C-alpha positions as a printed Julia matrix, in Angstrom:
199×3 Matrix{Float64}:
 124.79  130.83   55.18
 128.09  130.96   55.91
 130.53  128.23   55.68
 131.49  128.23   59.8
 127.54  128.12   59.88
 127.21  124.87   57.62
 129.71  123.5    59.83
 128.08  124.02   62.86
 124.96  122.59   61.35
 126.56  119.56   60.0
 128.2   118.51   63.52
 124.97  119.53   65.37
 122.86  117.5    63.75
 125.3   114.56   63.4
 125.13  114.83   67.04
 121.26  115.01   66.89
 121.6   111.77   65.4
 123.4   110.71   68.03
 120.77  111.78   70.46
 117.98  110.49   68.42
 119.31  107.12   68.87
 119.71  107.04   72.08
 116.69  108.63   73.21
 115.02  105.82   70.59
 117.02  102.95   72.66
 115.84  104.69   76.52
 112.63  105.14   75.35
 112.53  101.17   73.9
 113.99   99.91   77.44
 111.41  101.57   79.14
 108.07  100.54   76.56
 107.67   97.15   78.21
 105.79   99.08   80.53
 102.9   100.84   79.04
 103.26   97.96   75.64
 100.24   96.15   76.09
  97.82   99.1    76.9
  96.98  100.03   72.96
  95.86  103.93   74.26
  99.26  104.31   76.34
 101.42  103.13   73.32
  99.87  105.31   70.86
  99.89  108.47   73.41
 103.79  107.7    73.92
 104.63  106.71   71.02
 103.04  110.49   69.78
 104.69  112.38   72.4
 107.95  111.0    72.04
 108.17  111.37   68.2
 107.1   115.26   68.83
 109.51  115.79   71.3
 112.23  114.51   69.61
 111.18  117.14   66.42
 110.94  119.75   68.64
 114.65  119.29   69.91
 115.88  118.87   67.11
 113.91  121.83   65.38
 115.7   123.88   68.69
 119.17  122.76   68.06
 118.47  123.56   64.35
 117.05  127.07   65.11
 120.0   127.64   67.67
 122.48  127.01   64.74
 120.98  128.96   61.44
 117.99  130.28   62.5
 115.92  127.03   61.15
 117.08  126.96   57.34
 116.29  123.73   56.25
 118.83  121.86   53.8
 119.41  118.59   51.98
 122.72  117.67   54.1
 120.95  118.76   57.25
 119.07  115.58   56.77
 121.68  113.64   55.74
 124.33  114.83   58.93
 121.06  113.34   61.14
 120.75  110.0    59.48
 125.2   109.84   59.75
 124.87  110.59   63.08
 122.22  108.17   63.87
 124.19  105.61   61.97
 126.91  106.06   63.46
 125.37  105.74   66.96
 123.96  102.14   65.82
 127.98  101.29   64.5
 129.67  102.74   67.47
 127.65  103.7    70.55
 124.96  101.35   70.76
 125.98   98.62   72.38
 128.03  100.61   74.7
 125.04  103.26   75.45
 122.71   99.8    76.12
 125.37   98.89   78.79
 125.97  102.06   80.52
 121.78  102.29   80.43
 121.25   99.48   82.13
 123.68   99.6    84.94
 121.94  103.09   85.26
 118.79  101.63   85.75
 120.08   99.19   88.48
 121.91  101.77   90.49
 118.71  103.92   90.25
 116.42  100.71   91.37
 118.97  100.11   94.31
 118.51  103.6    95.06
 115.15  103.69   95.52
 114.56  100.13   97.38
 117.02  101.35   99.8
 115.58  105.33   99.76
 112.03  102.97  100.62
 113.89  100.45  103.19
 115.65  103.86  104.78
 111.97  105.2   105.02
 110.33  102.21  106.47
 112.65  102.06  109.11
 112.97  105.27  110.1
 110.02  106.82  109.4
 106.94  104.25  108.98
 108.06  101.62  111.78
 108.41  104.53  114.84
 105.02  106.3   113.34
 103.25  102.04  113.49
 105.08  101.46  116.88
 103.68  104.96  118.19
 100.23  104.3   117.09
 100.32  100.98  119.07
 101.49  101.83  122.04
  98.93  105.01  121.81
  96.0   102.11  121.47
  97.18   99.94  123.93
  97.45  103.18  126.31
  93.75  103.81  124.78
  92.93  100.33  125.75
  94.27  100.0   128.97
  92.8   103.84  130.02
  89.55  102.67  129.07
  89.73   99.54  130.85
  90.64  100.87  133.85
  87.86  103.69  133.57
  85.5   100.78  132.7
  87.05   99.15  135.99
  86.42  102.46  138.13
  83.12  102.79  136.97
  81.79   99.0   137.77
  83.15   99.66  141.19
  81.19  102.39  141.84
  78.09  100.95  140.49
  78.99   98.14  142.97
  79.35  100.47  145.58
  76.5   102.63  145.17
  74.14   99.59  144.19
  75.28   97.7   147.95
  72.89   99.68  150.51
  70.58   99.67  147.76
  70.47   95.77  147.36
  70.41   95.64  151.5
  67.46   98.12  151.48
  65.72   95.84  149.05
  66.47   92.71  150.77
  64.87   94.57  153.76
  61.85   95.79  151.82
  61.26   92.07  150.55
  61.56   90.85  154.08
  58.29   93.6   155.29
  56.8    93.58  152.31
  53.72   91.24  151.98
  53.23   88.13  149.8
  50.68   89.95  147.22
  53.13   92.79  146.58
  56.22   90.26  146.11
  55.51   89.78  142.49
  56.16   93.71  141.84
  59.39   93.34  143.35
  60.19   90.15  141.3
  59.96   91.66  137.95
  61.88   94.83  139.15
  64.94   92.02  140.46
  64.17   90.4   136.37
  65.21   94.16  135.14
  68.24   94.03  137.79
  69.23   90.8   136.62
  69.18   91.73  133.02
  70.86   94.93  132.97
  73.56   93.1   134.9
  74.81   90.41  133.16
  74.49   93.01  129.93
  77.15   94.93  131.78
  79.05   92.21  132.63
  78.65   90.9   128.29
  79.72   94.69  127.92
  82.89   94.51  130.07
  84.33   90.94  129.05
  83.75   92.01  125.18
  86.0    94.88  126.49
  88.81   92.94  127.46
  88.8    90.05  124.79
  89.19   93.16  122.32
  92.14   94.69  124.46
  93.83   91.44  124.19
């Protein structure tokens, strides 16, 4: 190994260290979230420590090849003590006002799609109901009209029948004006349950 090679190493993994700590202080910020769930911690706690060895193993393999050394280890541990000296506070600053600028983002990326995307699609699908409504009310409207209509000669025609028709028959004819009776005011229940729900 070359001494432009050691070099390299040196300042790549002092800047590991670097990295280290900060990815140690984002990945702290964030643990509040998943802290209490015992499974979650240990799963991120796991994957985080990996990935961290496997970037560094990469930036070591990019450099010499992977050749492990004494003041490899020693140029991470400067680096990550000289992130907790120098950068730390600094980093924790610049990290949170990231993390504000990024909430802002999103509440107004969520207002931006309320407004212009979930309100229209809401006000659409009322006014399609109330057209719905007021289309089947008007149908049911139509429809008791015509019964009306069609069921006039037939209610003269009775009246008329009752009129020639003899006493001992009369009781026939009362049971069929029971089943008349009925079936109207169920279509009358029908149609005013129509209209309280339209309202």
């Amino acid at each position: 190994m070359t001494l432009t090679v050691q070099f390299l190493t040196i300042v790549s993994m002092i800047a590991g260290g670097i990295y280290l700590g900060a990815a140690m202080d984002t990945f702290r910020r964030f643990e509040r979230h998943w802290k209490r769930q015992v499974i979650m911690r240990y799963v991120m706690e796991c994957g985080f420590w990996l990935l961290q060895a496997l970037l560094l193993f990469f930036l070591l393999f990019q450099v010499n090849q992977g050749e492990m050394r004494f003041y490899i280890l020693l140029a991470l541990i400067c680096g990550f003590a000289g992130y907790r000296a120098l950068f730390q506070t600094s980093y924790r600053r610049v990290l949170e006002w990231l993390i504000r600028v990024i909430y802002r983002i999103i509440f107004i990326a969520k207002r931006i799609l309320y407004v212009l995307v979930l309100t229209p699609i809401r006000w659409l699908l009322q006014g399609l109901l109330m057209l719905a409504g007021g289309l089947l009310t008007l149908v049911w409207k139509f429809v008791w009209l015509l019964f009306i209509i069609l069921l006039y000669p037939i209610r003269i025609l009775g009246r008329l029948i009752w009129k020639l028709t003899p006493k001992k028959y009369r009781k026939i004819y009362s049971i069929l004006a029971g089943i008349y009776s009925r079936m109207k005011n169920i279509a009358t229940k029908v149609y005013d349950s129509l209209r309280r729900s339209r309202r």
